[in-house]
Amino acid sequence: EKEINDFYAIWTRLIDFTSKQFCEMTGKKHQKVYEKNKEGIYNFKAEIVMEDNYYLTLRNFLLLNFERLVDDFIASSRVSKANQKILQEWKHYRLKRDKFMIYEEMPFGALAWDTEGENYYYVYDLYDPVYGISVQERMLSMLLLPFKGRIIYDGLIGVTGVELGQNAKEMLLNEYVSLRKRQEVSTTLPFIDKKTKIYQLKISIKGAKPPVWRRVLVEDNMTYRGLHIVIQDIFEWHDAHMHEFEANGRRYTDTDMEFQDDFMDDFAVEDENRFLVSHDLQEVGDKITYTYDFGDDWEHEIKLEAISEKEEGVFYPKCIKGKGRGPLEDIGGIYVHNTIVQAYKEGDQATLNEYYVDEDFDPTAFDPEWINIKLGGGQIS
């Protein structure tokens, strides 16, 4: 119990430091995300955490900028040498997955199966949140971190129900028994390979006149889900509609979104959380397609322009160039967008009023600094 509380003492300080940096970049007032009670236990400040999914946004920002924020935290905070060593370990050993299956609850932890990496981990402090949940029938989203020879999760899990037939349950149980006999349960985490390649992508909205595009740098180990988030940010979409990627005859989307069930029944699609962009973008010139909003049908061409080495001091993803403002949401598609742009160019206020376009709309606007703040790059030095 003491070790787990010591873990959260470090983790919560890192989260609050990240919150402060994030607020400085977005103009929000910083408030600590955690508070310490009379017993010395760290708890969420619920009113902040629940507000606009703030913790989820903060956690994503931390994961996108993990190495840099850890270094900045060490440099700007009073951190003991022992804790510095732990933080440095987190830079090189951590595991973020959206698909863990829990095999068995045990004292002080639970056995988690990483369905992507096909590895099994004994995770401390996981017993409490999954207490009472039927094992072998839940998928969890977790960030695992090493701590004093143990694996501990970061305190936030997403639970997805999984319906399994009796035969599947028996198969998993037999596999678990065999696994325990062979003692193939990991207590360490995989080392993060630092030989990450950087992809230079040109992402263009098809049919836009004049052209609307962005040039971005991303790591080659980015998932399709990560690329979806990047595209939403660089074109200032609101992520309010369904989407999909298409590459080499395969489709990828967020298979966990309930409102996509009908769509999923009609098309064979893969889970975008489980596939890396490098699965389909391997050589310069390779292309994939991204479609957002199946009503307006905003199609994006994504082209791999260059592959380079990762540079120290450069933070990814990063937008390095672009042209034009992203189209307005829910206006009817590319034809209407082009009509609005032409009306703006000609000063045709009647047409702009017809489509309820705000007075401050400027189709030529492109602010890479603001885009990089949204991507997590910002102006942190």
mmCIF file of C-alpha atoms in Angstrom:
data_model
loop_
_atom_site.group_PDB
_atom_site.id
_atom_site.type_symbol
_atom_site.label_atom_id
_atom_site.label_comp_id
_atom_site.label_asym_id
_atom_site.label_seq_id
_atom_site.Cartn_x
_atom_site.Cartn_y
_atom_site.Cartn_z
ATOM 1 C CA GLU A 1 0.000 0.000 0.000
ATOM 2 C CA LYS A 2 2.834 2.384 0.881
ATOM 3 C CA GLU A 3 4.624 1.704 -2.431
ATOM 4 C CA ILE A 4 1.470 2.300 -4.406
ATOM 5 C CA ASN A 5 0.871 5.580 -2.598
ATOM 6 C CA ASP A 6 4.507 6.537 -3.237
ATOM 7 C CA PHE A 7 3.927 5.814 -6.920
ATOM 8 C CA TYR A 8 0.920 8.130 -7.066
ATOM 9 C CA ALA A 9 2.816 10.794 -5.166
ATOM 10 C CA ILE A 10 5.186 11.011 -8.138
ATOM 11 C CA TRP A 11 2.564 10.421 -10.814
ATOM 12 C CA THR A 12 0.194 13.067 -9.488
ATOM 13 C CA ARG A 13 2.978 15.652 -9.316
ATOM 14 C CA LEU A 14 3.799 14.905 -12.945
ATOM 15 C CA ILE A 15 0.134 15.205 -13.924
ATOM 16 C CA ASP A 16 -0.225 18.537 -12.122
ATOM 17 C CA PHE A 17 2.951 19.819 -13.766
ATOM 18 C CA THR A 18 1.528 18.774 -17.147
ATOM 19 C CA SER A 19 -1.743 20.489 -16.294
ATOM 20 C CA LYS A 20 0.099 23.731 -15.582
ATOM 21 C CA GLN A 21 1.977 23.584 -18.898
ATOM 22 C CA PHE A 22 -1.214 22.744 -20.787
ATOM 23 C CA CYS A 23 -3.131 25.606 -19.181
ATOM 24 C CA GLU A 24 -0.370 28.093 -19.985
ATOM 25 C CA MET A 25 -0.586 27.072 -23.638
ATOM 26 C CA THR A 26 -4.374 27.182 -23.893
ATOM 27 C CA GLY A 27 -4.985 30.265 -21.756
ATOM 28 C CA LYS A 28 -6.828 28.364 -19.018
ATOM 29 C CA LYS A 29 -6.413 28.993 -15.311
ATOM 30 C CA HIS A 30 -4.323 26.263 -13.732
ATOM 31 C CA GLN A 31 -5.882 24.202 -10.964
ATOM 32 C CA LYS A 32 -4.355 21.128 -9.408
ATOM 33 C CA VAL A 33 -5.948 17.927 -10.653
ATOM 34 C CA TYR A 34 -5.197 15.976 -7.468
ATOM 35 C CA GLU A 35 -5.534 16.691 -3.769
ATOM 36 C CA LYS A 36 -4.070 14.929 -0.749
ATOM 37 C CA ASN A 37 -6.467 13.910 2.041
ATOM 38 C CA LYS A 38 -5.807 13.702 5.773
ATOM 39 C CA GLU A 39 -4.565 10.116 5.457
ATOM 40 C CA GLY A 40 -2.002 11.202 2.864
ATOM 41 C CA ILE A 41 -3.841 9.509 -0.009
ATOM 42 C CA TYR A 42 -4.016 11.290 -3.379
ATOM 43 C CA ASN A 43 -7.460 11.678 -4.962
ATOM 44 C CA PHE A 44 -8.862 13.321 -8.060
ATOM 45 C CA LYS A 45 -10.510 16.718 -7.654
ATOM 46 C CA ALA A 46 -13.674 15.433 -9.237
ATOM 47 C CA GLU A 47 -15.113 18.779 -10.328
ATOM 48 C CA ILE A 48 -12.027 19.465 -12.469
ATOM 49 C CA VAL A 49 -11.540 15.942 -13.767
ATOM 50 C CA MET A 50 -15.129 15.620 -14.958
ATOM 51 C CA GLU A 51 -15.248 19.034 -16.606
ATOM 52 C CA ASP A 52 -15.119 18.596 -20.402
ATOM 53 C CA ASN A 53 -13.218 15.307 -19.973
ATOM 54 C CA TYR A 54 -10.302 17.434 -18.795
ATOM 55 C CA TYR A 55 -8.259 14.555 -17.420
ATOM 56 C CA LEU A 56 -8.602 12.609 -20.670
ATOM 57 C CA THR A 57 -7.367 15.627 -22.611
ATOM 58 C CA LEU A 58 -4.544 16.177 -20.145
ATOM 59 C CA ARG A 59 -3.511 12.531 -20.185
ATOM 60 C CA ASN A 60 -3.417 12.518 -23.990
ATOM 61 C CA PHE A 61 -1.284 15.683 -23.967
ATOM 62 C CA LEU A 62 1.129 14.032 -21.538
ATOM 63 C CA LEU A 63 1.431 10.864 -23.616
ATOM 64 C CA LEU A 64 2.043 12.832 -26.829
ATOM 65 C CA ASN A 65 4.847 14.820 -25.153
ATOM 66 C CA PHE A 66 5.969 12.322 -22.540
ATOM 67 C CA GLU A 67 9.755 12.501 -22.830
ATOM 68 C CA ARG A 68 9.858 16.296 -23.023
ATOM 69 C CA LEU A 69 7.467 16.824 -20.107
ATOM 70 C CA VAL A 70 9.369 14.374 -17.906
ATOM 71 C CA ASP A 71 12.623 16.224 -18.641
ATOM 72 C CA ASP A 72 10.987 19.616 -17.990
ATOM 73 C CA PHE A 73 9.419 18.325 -14.776
ATOM 74 C CA ILE A 74 12.778 17.096 -13.476
ATOM 75 C CA ALA A 75 14.466 20.373 -14.434
ATOM 76 C CA SER A 76 11.853 22.651 -12.874
ATOM 77 C CA SER A 77 10.841 20.675 -9.761
ATOM 78 C CA ARG A 78 12.537 19.544 -6.591
ATOM 79 C CA VAL A 79 12.786 15.849 -7.405
ATOM 80 C CA SER A 80 14.972 13.463 -5.397
ATOM 81 C CA LYS A 81 17.616 11.413 -7.189
ATOM 82 C CA ALA A 82 15.615 8.242 -6.497
ATOM 83 C CA ASN A 83 12.511 9.729 -8.085
ATOM 84 C CA GLN A 84 14.531 11.086 -10.991
ATOM 85 C CA LYS A 85 15.645 7.525 -11.717
ATOM 86 C CA ILE A 86 12.021 6.351 -11.679
ATOM 87 C CA LEU A 87 10.951 9.151 -14.011
ATOM 88 C CA GLN A 88 13.800 8.347 -16.398
ATOM 89 C CA GLU A 89 12.664 4.724 -16.423
ATOM 90 C CA TRP A 90 9.181 5.849 -17.427
ATOM 91 C CA LYS A 91 10.661 7.518 -20.494
ATOM 92 C CA HIS A 92 12.055 4.205 -21.703
ATOM 93 C CA TYR A 93 9.707 1.616 -20.201
ATOM 94 C CA ARG A 94 5.961 2.133 -20.461
ATOM 95 C CA LEU A 95 3.097 0.446 -22.218
ATOM 96 C CA LYS A 96 -0.064 2.181 -23.411
ATOM 97 C CA ARG A 97 -2.715 -0.083 -24.836
ATOM 98 C CA ASP A 98 -6.418 0.132 -25.523
ATOM 99 C CA LYS A 99 -6.869 -3.627 -25.434
ATOM 100 C CA PHE A 100 -6.026 -5.417 -22.198
ATOM 101 C CA MET A 101 -8.094 -8.366 -21.070
ATOM 102 C CA ILE A 102 -8.178 -9.221 -17.372
ATOM 103 C CA TYR A 103 -7.673 -12.906 -16.610
ATOM 104 C CA GLU A 104 -7.863 -13.087 -12.854
ATOM 105 C CA GLU A 105 -8.173 -10.803 -9.878
ATOM 106 C CA MET A 106 -5.597 -11.482 -7.174
ATOM 107 C CA PRO A 107 -4.494 -9.764 -3.967
ATOM 108 C CA PHE A 108 -3.039 -6.316 -4.704
ATOM 109 C CA GLY A 109 -3.365 -6.688 -8.486
ATOM 110 C CA ALA A 110 -4.606 -8.585 -11.491
ATOM 111 C CA LEU A 111 -3.269 -10.506 -14.434
ATOM 112 C CA ALA A 112 -3.655 -8.532 -17.668
ATOM 113 C CA TRP A 113 -3.323 -9.922 -21.188
ATOM 114 C CA ASP A 114 -2.014 -7.422 -23.750
ATOM 115 C CA THR A 115 -3.995 -8.625 -26.767
ATOM 116 C CA GLU A 116 -1.876 -6.550 -29.167
ATOM 117 C CA GLY A 117 1.530 -7.655 -27.960
ATOM 118 C CA GLU A 118 0.389 -11.137 -26.887
ATOM 119 C CA ASN A 119 2.130 -10.685 -23.526
ATOM 120 C CA TYR A 120 0.836 -11.153 -19.985
ATOM 121 C CA TYR A 121 1.528 -8.788 -17.099
ATOM 122 C CA TYR A 122 0.860 -8.856 -13.392
ATOM 123 C CA VAL A 123 -0.359 -5.329 -12.663
ATOM 124 C CA TYR A 124 -0.346 -3.961 -9.118
ATOM 125 C CA ASP A 125 -3.222 -1.832 -7.784
ATOM 126 C CA LEU A 126 -5.570 -3.080 -10.511
ATOM 127 C CA TYR A 127 -7.679 -5.208 -8.191
ATOM 128 C CA ASP A 128 -9.722 -2.352 -6.729
ATOM 129 C CA PRO A 129 -11.169 -0.755 -9.898
ATOM 130 C CA VAL A 130 -12.073 -4.152 -11.395
ATOM 131 C CA TYR A 131 -13.461 -5.561 -8.168
ATOM 132 C CA GLY A 132 -16.813 -7.167 -8.889
ATOM 133 C CA ILE A 133 -16.301 -7.040 -12.644
ATOM 134 C CA SER A 134 -16.629 -10.430 -14.247
ATOM 135 C CA VAL A 135 -13.159 -11.361 -15.429
ATOM 136 C CA GLN A 136 -12.593 -12.557 -18.981
ATOM 137 C CA GLU A 137 -15.514 -10.387 -20.091
ATOM 138 C CA ARG A 138 -13.951 -6.924 -20.018
ATOM 139 C CA MET A 139 -11.407 -5.074 -22.139
ATOM 140 C CA LEU A 140 -9.451 -2.317 -20.419
ATOM 141 C CA SER A 141 -7.486 0.676 -21.685
ATOM 142 C CA MET A 142 -4.421 1.269 -19.540
ATOM 143 C CA LEU A 143 -1.051 2.935 -19.293
ATOM 144 C CA LEU A 144 1.374 0.634 -17.466
ATOM 145 C CA LEU A 145 4.472 2.028 -15.745
ATOM 146 C CA PRO A 146 7.354 0.364 -13.857
ATOM 147 C CA PHE A 147 7.863 1.175 -10.196
ATOM 148 C CA LYS A 148 10.365 -0.493 -7.866
ATOM 149 C CA GLY A 149 10.252 -3.820 -9.674
ATOM 150 C CA ARG A 150 6.490 -3.791 -10.068
ATOM 151 C CA ILE A 151 4.092 -2.769 -12.819
ATOM 152 C CA ILE A 152 1.482 -0.201 -11.798
ATOM 153 C CA TYR A 153 -1.171 1.460 -13.939
ATOM 154 C CA ASP A 154 -1.845 5.169 -14.056
ATOM 155 C CA GLY A 155 -5.200 5.185 -12.306
ATOM 156 C CA LEU A 156 -7.467 5.689 -15.310
ATOM 157 C CA ILE A 157 -8.986 2.772 -17.152
ATOM 158 C CA GLY A 158 -11.617 2.580 -19.838
ATOM 159 C CA VAL A 159 -13.827 -0.508 -19.601
ATOM 160 C CA THR A 160 -15.425 -2.078 -22.664
ATOM 161 C CA GLY A 161 -17.864 -4.956 -22.363
ATOM 162 C CA VAL A 162 -16.969 -8.118 -24.271
ATOM 163 C CA GLU A 163 -19.506 -10.889 -24.818
ATOM 164 C CA LEU A 164 -17.876 -14.308 -24.876
ATOM 165 C CA GLY A 165 -19.477 -17.662 -25.487
ATOM 166 C CA GLN A 166 -18.965 -20.596 -23.096
ATOM 167 C CA ASN A 167 -16.400 -22.257 -25.384
ATOM 168 C CA ALA A 168 -14.355 -19.044 -25.531
ATOM 169 C CA LYS A 169 -14.406 -18.756 -21.748
ATOM 170 C CA GLU A 170 -13.208 -22.333 -21.330
ATOM 171 C CA MET A 171 -10.472 -21.753 -23.907
ATOM 172 C CA LEU A 172 -9.248 -18.659 -22.071
ATOM 173 C CA LEU A 173 -9.371 -20.465 -18.739
ATOM 174 C CA ASN A 174 -7.332 -23.381 -20.082
ATOM 175 C CA GLU A 175 -4.837 -20.969 -21.612
ATOM 176 C CA TYR A 176 -4.559 -19.145 -18.304
ATOM 177 C CA VAL A 177 -3.902 -22.367 -16.374
ATOM 178 C CA SER A 178 -1.227 -23.341 -18.885
ATOM 179 C CA LEU A 179 0.270 -19.868 -18.683
ATOM 180 C CA ARG A 180 0.561 -20.029 -14.901
ATOM 181 C CA LYS A 181 2.250 -23.431 -15.092
ATOM 182 C CA ARG A 182 4.812 -22.134 -17.571
ATOM 183 C CA GLN A 183 5.326 -18.997 -15.438
ATOM 184 C CA GLU A 184 5.116 -16.748 -18.470
ATOM 185 C CA VAL A 185 3.825 -13.675 -16.664
ATOM 186 C CA SER A 186 5.953 -10.565 -17.154
ATOM 187 C CA THR A 187 6.914 -8.222 -14.330
ATOM 188 C CA THR A 188 8.852 -5.901 -16.644
ATOM 189 C CA LEU A 189 7.779 -3.723 -19.549
ATOM 190 C CA PRO A 190 9.187 -3.563 -23.078
ATOM 191 C CA PHE A 191 11.913 -1.032 -23.788
ATOM 192 C CA ILE A 192 10.802 1.783 -26.085
ATOM 193 C CA ASP A 193 12.995 1.647 -29.182
ATOM 194 C CA LYS A 194 14.552 5.063 -29.702
ATOM 195 C CA LYS A 195 15.217 4.409 -33.399
ATOM 196 C CA THR A 196 11.903 5.952 -34.324
ATOM 197 C CA LYS A 197 11.589 7.167 -37.896
ATOM 198 C CA ILE A 198 9.828 10.406 -38.786
ATOM 199 C CA TYR A 199 7.265 10.513 -41.569
ATOM 200 C CA GLN A 200 6.691 13.727 -43.498
ATOM 201 C CA LEU A 201 3.061 13.638 -44.613
ATOM 202 C CA LYS A 202 1.199 15.969 -46.925
ATOM 203 C CA ILE A 203 -2.500 15.868 -46.078
ATOM 204 C CA SER A 204 -4.773 17.547 -48.630
ATOM 205 C CA ILE A 205 -8.535 18.010 -48.724
ATOM 206 C CA LYS A 206 -9.650 16.658 -52.076
ATOM 207 C CA GLY A 207 -11.444 19.058 -54.405
ATOM 208 C CA ALA A 208 -10.717 22.238 -52.425
ATOM 209 C CA LYS A 209 -10.272 25.322 -54.644
ATOM 210 C CA PRO A 210 -7.865 26.887 -53.926
ATOM 211 C CA PRO A 211 -6.027 23.921 -52.369
ATOM 212 C CA VAL A 212 -6.222 23.321 -48.611
ATOM 213 C CA TRP A 213 -3.411 21.186 -47.205
ATOM 214 C CA ARG A 214 -1.015 20.627 -44.316
ATOM 215 C CA ARG A 215 2.489 19.206 -44.133
ATOM 216 C CA VAL A 216 3.105 17.418 -40.844
ATOM 217 C CA LEU A 217 5.845 15.370 -39.206
ATOM 218 C CA VAL A 218 4.736 12.292 -37.259
ATOM 219 C CA GLU A 219 6.470 9.289 -35.734
ATOM 220 C CA ASP A 220 6.215 6.077 -37.723
ATOM 221 C CA ASN A 221 4.838 4.225 -34.684
ATOM 222 C CA MET A 222 1.689 6.374 -34.649
ATOM 223 C CA THR A 223 -1.565 4.434 -34.800
ATOM 224 C CA TYR A 224 -4.354 5.283 -37.196
ATOM 225 C CA ARG A 225 -6.246 6.564 -34.169
ATOM 226 C CA GLY A 226 -3.395 8.965 -33.451
ATOM 227 C CA LEU A 227 -3.373 10.151 -37.061
ATOM 228 C CA HIS A 228 -7.129 10.746 -36.863
ATOM 229 C CA ILE A 229 -6.575 13.046 -33.864
ATOM 230 C CA VAL A 230 -3.794 14.884 -35.731
ATOM 231 C CA ILE A 231 -6.012 15.472 -38.778
ATOM 232 C CA GLN A 232 -8.833 16.755 -36.600
ATOM 233 C CA ASP A 233 -6.445 19.280 -35.037
ATOM 234 C CA ILE A 234 -4.641 20.508 -38.159
ATOM 235 C CA PHE A 235 -7.871 21.266 -40.034
ATOM 236 C CA GLU A 236 -9.752 22.352 -36.879
ATOM 237 C CA TRP A 237 -12.452 19.736 -37.299
ATOM 238 C CA HIS A 238 -14.626 19.062 -34.254
ATOM 239 C CA ASP A 239 -14.518 15.234 -34.274
ATOM 240 C CA ALA A 240 -18.316 15.207 -34.254
ATOM 241 C CA HIS A 241 -18.865 12.679 -37.054
ATOM 242 C CA MET A 242 -17.811 9.217 -38.146
ATOM 243 C CA HIS A 243 -14.604 8.715 -40.070
ATOM 244 C CA GLU A 244 -12.515 6.038 -41.724
ATOM 245 C CA PHE A 245 -9.134 5.426 -43.326
ATOM 246 C CA GLU A 246 -8.751 3.392 -46.504
ATOM 247 C CA ALA A 247 -5.453 1.833 -47.578
ATOM 248 C CA ASN A 248 -4.557 -1.138 -49.747
ATOM 249 C CA GLY A 249 -8.136 -2.384 -49.786
ATOM 250 C CA ARG A 250 -8.533 -2.190 -45.993
ATOM 251 C CA ARG A 251 -10.622 0.182 -43.896
ATOM 252 C CA TYR A 252 -9.791 1.410 -40.379
ATOM 253 C CA THR A 253 -12.040 3.227 -37.924
ATOM 254 C CA ASP A 254 -12.887 3.471 -34.230
ATOM 255 C CA THR A 255 -14.686 0.173 -33.689
ATOM 256 C CA ASP A 256 -15.546 1.044 -30.070
ATOM 257 C CA MET A 257 -17.906 3.898 -30.965
ATOM 258 C CA GLU A 258 -21.463 2.713 -30.397
ATOM 259 C CA PHE A 259 -23.061 5.016 -32.974
ATOM 260 C CA GLN A 260 -20.966 3.354 -35.673
ATOM 261 C CA ASP A 261 -22.593 -0.059 -35.176
ATOM 262 C CA ASP A 262 -24.816 0.186 -38.253
ATOM 263 C CA PHE A 263 -21.873 1.310 -40.363
ATOM 264 C CA MET A 264 -19.771 -1.546 -39.032
ATOM 265 C CA ASP A 265 -22.369 -4.099 -40.105
ATOM 266 C CA ASP A 266 -22.131 -3.013 -43.749
ATOM 267 C CA PHE A 267 -18.362 -2.801 -44.151
ATOM 268 C CA ALA A 268 -15.468 -4.946 -42.999
ATOM 269 C CA VAL A 269 -13.274 -2.535 -41.053
ATOM 270 C CA GLU A 270 -10.254 -2.876 -38.770
ATOM 271 C CA ASP A 271 -9.757 -1.278 -35.359
ATOM 272 C CA GLU A 272 -7.725 1.914 -35.900
ATOM 273 C CA ASN A 273 -6.285 1.568 -32.387
ATOM 274 C CA ARG A 274 -4.504 -1.646 -33.328
ATOM 275 C CA PHE A 275 -2.734 -0.696 -36.554
ATOM 276 C CA LEU A 276 0.187 1.638 -37.118
ATOM 277 C CA VAL A 277 0.288 4.094 -40.011
ATOM 278 C CA SER A 278 3.531 2.406 -41.083
ATOM 279 C CA HIS A 279 1.484 -0.739 -41.771
ATOM 280 C CA ASP A 280 0.423 0.876 -45.066
ATOM 281 C CA LEU A 281 2.773 3.840 -45.490
ATOM 282 C CA GLN A 282 6.157 2.215 -46.013
ATOM 283 C CA GLU A 283 7.815 3.905 -48.986
ATOM 284 C CA VAL A 284 7.975 7.511 -50.171
ATOM 285 C CA GLY A 285 5.015 8.127 -52.481
ATOM 286 C CA ASP A 286 2.627 5.747 -50.689
ATOM 287 C CA LYS A 287 -0.870 7.166 -50.174
ATOM 288 C CA ILE A 288 -3.903 6.509 -48.016
ATOM 289 C CA THR A 289 -7.334 8.152 -47.858
ATOM 290 C CA TYR A 290 -9.132 9.578 -44.850
ATOM 291 C CA THR A 291 -12.846 10.434 -44.974
ATOM 292 C CA TYR A 292 -14.533 12.499 -42.289
ATOM 293 C CA ASP A 293 -18.331 12.977 -41.953
ATOM 294 C CA PHE A 294 -20.198 10.560 -44.212
ATOM 295 C CA GLY A 295 -22.759 13.278 -44.921
ATOM 296 C CA ASP A 296 -20.451 16.036 -46.135
ATOM 297 C CA ASP A 297 -17.830 13.444 -47.198
ATOM 298 C CA TRP A 298 -14.634 15.370 -46.604
ATOM 299 C CA GLU A 299 -11.990 13.268 -48.324
ATOM 300 C CA HIS A 300 -8.317 13.740 -47.481
ATOM 301 C CA GLU A 301 -5.355 12.422 -49.427
ATOM 302 C CA ILE A 302 -2.420 11.478 -47.204
ATOM 303 C CA LYS A 303 0.892 11.124 -49.009
ATOM 304 C CA LEU A 304 4.203 10.002 -47.522
ATOM 305 C CA GLU A 305 6.689 12.574 -48.844
ATOM 306 C CA ALA A 306 9.853 11.713 -46.911
ATOM 307 C CA ILE A 307 11.301 9.475 -44.173
ATOM 308 C CA SER A 308 13.956 10.861 -41.837
ATOM 309 C CA GLU A 309 15.645 10.253 -38.495
ATOM 310 C CA LYS A 310 14.122 11.571 -35.287
ATOM 311 C CA GLU A 311 15.861 14.732 -34.137
ATOM 312 C CA GLU A 312 16.630 15.594 -30.539
ATOM 313 C CA GLY A 313 14.797 18.692 -29.349
ATOM 314 C CA VAL A 314 12.050 18.433 -31.984
ATOM 315 C CA PHE A 315 8.635 17.408 -30.722
ATOM 316 C CA TYR A 316 6.144 15.416 -32.716
ATOM 317 C CA PRO A 317 3.601 15.572 -34.217
ATOM 318 C CA LYS A 318 4.476 18.912 -35.769
ATOM 319 C CA CYS A 319 2.880 20.958 -38.544
ATOM 320 C CA ILE A 320 5.609 22.624 -40.642
ATOM 321 C CA LYS A 321 3.627 24.124 -43.524
ATOM 322 C CA GLY A 322 0.179 24.461 -44.973
ATOM 323 C CA LYS A 323 -2.321 26.522 -46.905
ATOM 324 C CA GLY A 324 -5.898 27.628 -46.380
ATOM 325 C CA ARG A 325 -8.352 27.355 -43.532
ATOM 326 C CA GLY A 326 -10.056 24.018 -42.955
ATOM 327 C CA PRO A 327 -13.664 23.904 -44.242
ATOM 328 C CA LEU A 328 -16.547 24.703 -41.928
ATOM 329 C CA GLU A 329 -18.366 21.741 -40.390
ATOM 330 C CA ASP A 330 -21.845 20.637 -41.548
ATOM 331 C CA ILE A 331 -22.091 22.952 -44.553
ATOM 332 C CA GLY A 332 -22.839 20.335 -47.189
ATOM 333 C CA GLY A 333 -19.495 19.249 -48.551
ATOM 334 C CA ILE A 334 -16.719 20.414 -50.847
ATOM 335 C CA TYR A 335 -18.998 22.088 -53.418
ATOM 336 C CA VAL A 336 -20.491 24.372 -50.762
ATOM 337 C CA HIS A 337 -17.041 25.068 -49.329
ATOM 338 C CA ASN A 338 -15.765 26.174 -52.737
ATOM 339 C CA THR A 339 -18.893 28.322 -53.188
ATOM 340 C CA ILE A 340 -18.276 30.039 -49.836
ATOM 341 C CA VAL A 341 -14.614 30.666 -50.654
ATOM 342 C CA GLN A 342 -15.538 32.203 -53.996
ATOM 343 C CA ALA A 343 -18.212 34.365 -52.347
ATOM 344 C CA TYR A 344 -15.646 35.592 -49.822
ATOM 345 C CA LYS A 345 -13.232 36.433 -52.631
ATOM 346 C CA GLU A 346 -15.904 38.388 -54.540
ATOM 347 C CA GLY A 347 -17.389 40.062 -51.457
ATOM 348 C CA ASP A 348 -20.721 38.320 -52.059
ATOM 349 C CA GLN A 349 -22.247 38.872 -48.612
ATOM 350 C CA ALA A 350 -25.647 37.508 -49.637
ATOM 351 C CA THR A 351 -24.190 34.078 -50.350
ATOM 352 C CA LEU A 352 -22.191 34.139 -47.128
ATOM 353 C CA ASN A 353 -25.346 35.014 -45.207
ATOM 354 C CA GLU A 354 -27.174 32.186 -46.957
ATOM 355 C CA TYR A 355 -24.753 29.704 -45.445
ATOM 356 C CA TYR A 356 -24.610 31.489 -42.062
ATOM 357 C CA VAL A 357 -20.899 32.255 -42.372
ATOM 358 C CA ASP A 358 -19.516 34.387 -39.538
ATOM 359 C CA GLU A 359 -18.057 37.791 -40.294
ATOM 360 C CA ASP A 360 -14.606 36.736 -39.076
ATOM 361 C CA PHE A 361 -14.430 33.812 -41.510
ATOM 362 C CA ASP A 362 -11.249 33.926 -43.581
ATOM 363 C CA PRO A 363 -10.622 30.973 -45.959
ATOM 364 C CA THR A 364 -6.952 31.958 -46.310
ATOM 365 C CA ALA A 365 -6.239 31.772 -42.570
ATOM 366 C CA PHE A 366 -3.516 29.352 -41.540
ATOM 367 C CA ASP A 367 -1.824 29.596 -38.143
ATOM 368 C CA PRO A 368 0.833 26.884 -37.683
ATOM 369 C CA GLU A 369 1.703 28.156 -34.194
ATOM 370 C CA TRP A 370 -1.839 27.591 -32.935
ATOM 371 C CA ILE A 371 -2.034 24.236 -34.717
ATOM 372 C CA ASN A 372 1.169 23.060 -33.027
ATOM 373 C CA ILE A 373 -0.173 24.134 -29.650
ATOM 374 C CA LYS A 374 -3.182 21.903 -30.272
ATOM 375 C CA LEU A 375 -0.878 19.089 -31.354
ATOM 376 C CA GLY A 376 1.094 19.447 -28.152
ATOM 377 C CA GLY A 377 4.164 21.164 -29.605
ATOM 378 C CA GLY A 378 3.386 24.698 -28.590
ATOM 379 C CA GLN A 379 5.995 27.068 -27.309
ATOM 380 C CA ILE A 380 7.351 25.061 -24.390
ATOM 381 C CA SER A 381 11.125 25.361 -24.534
#
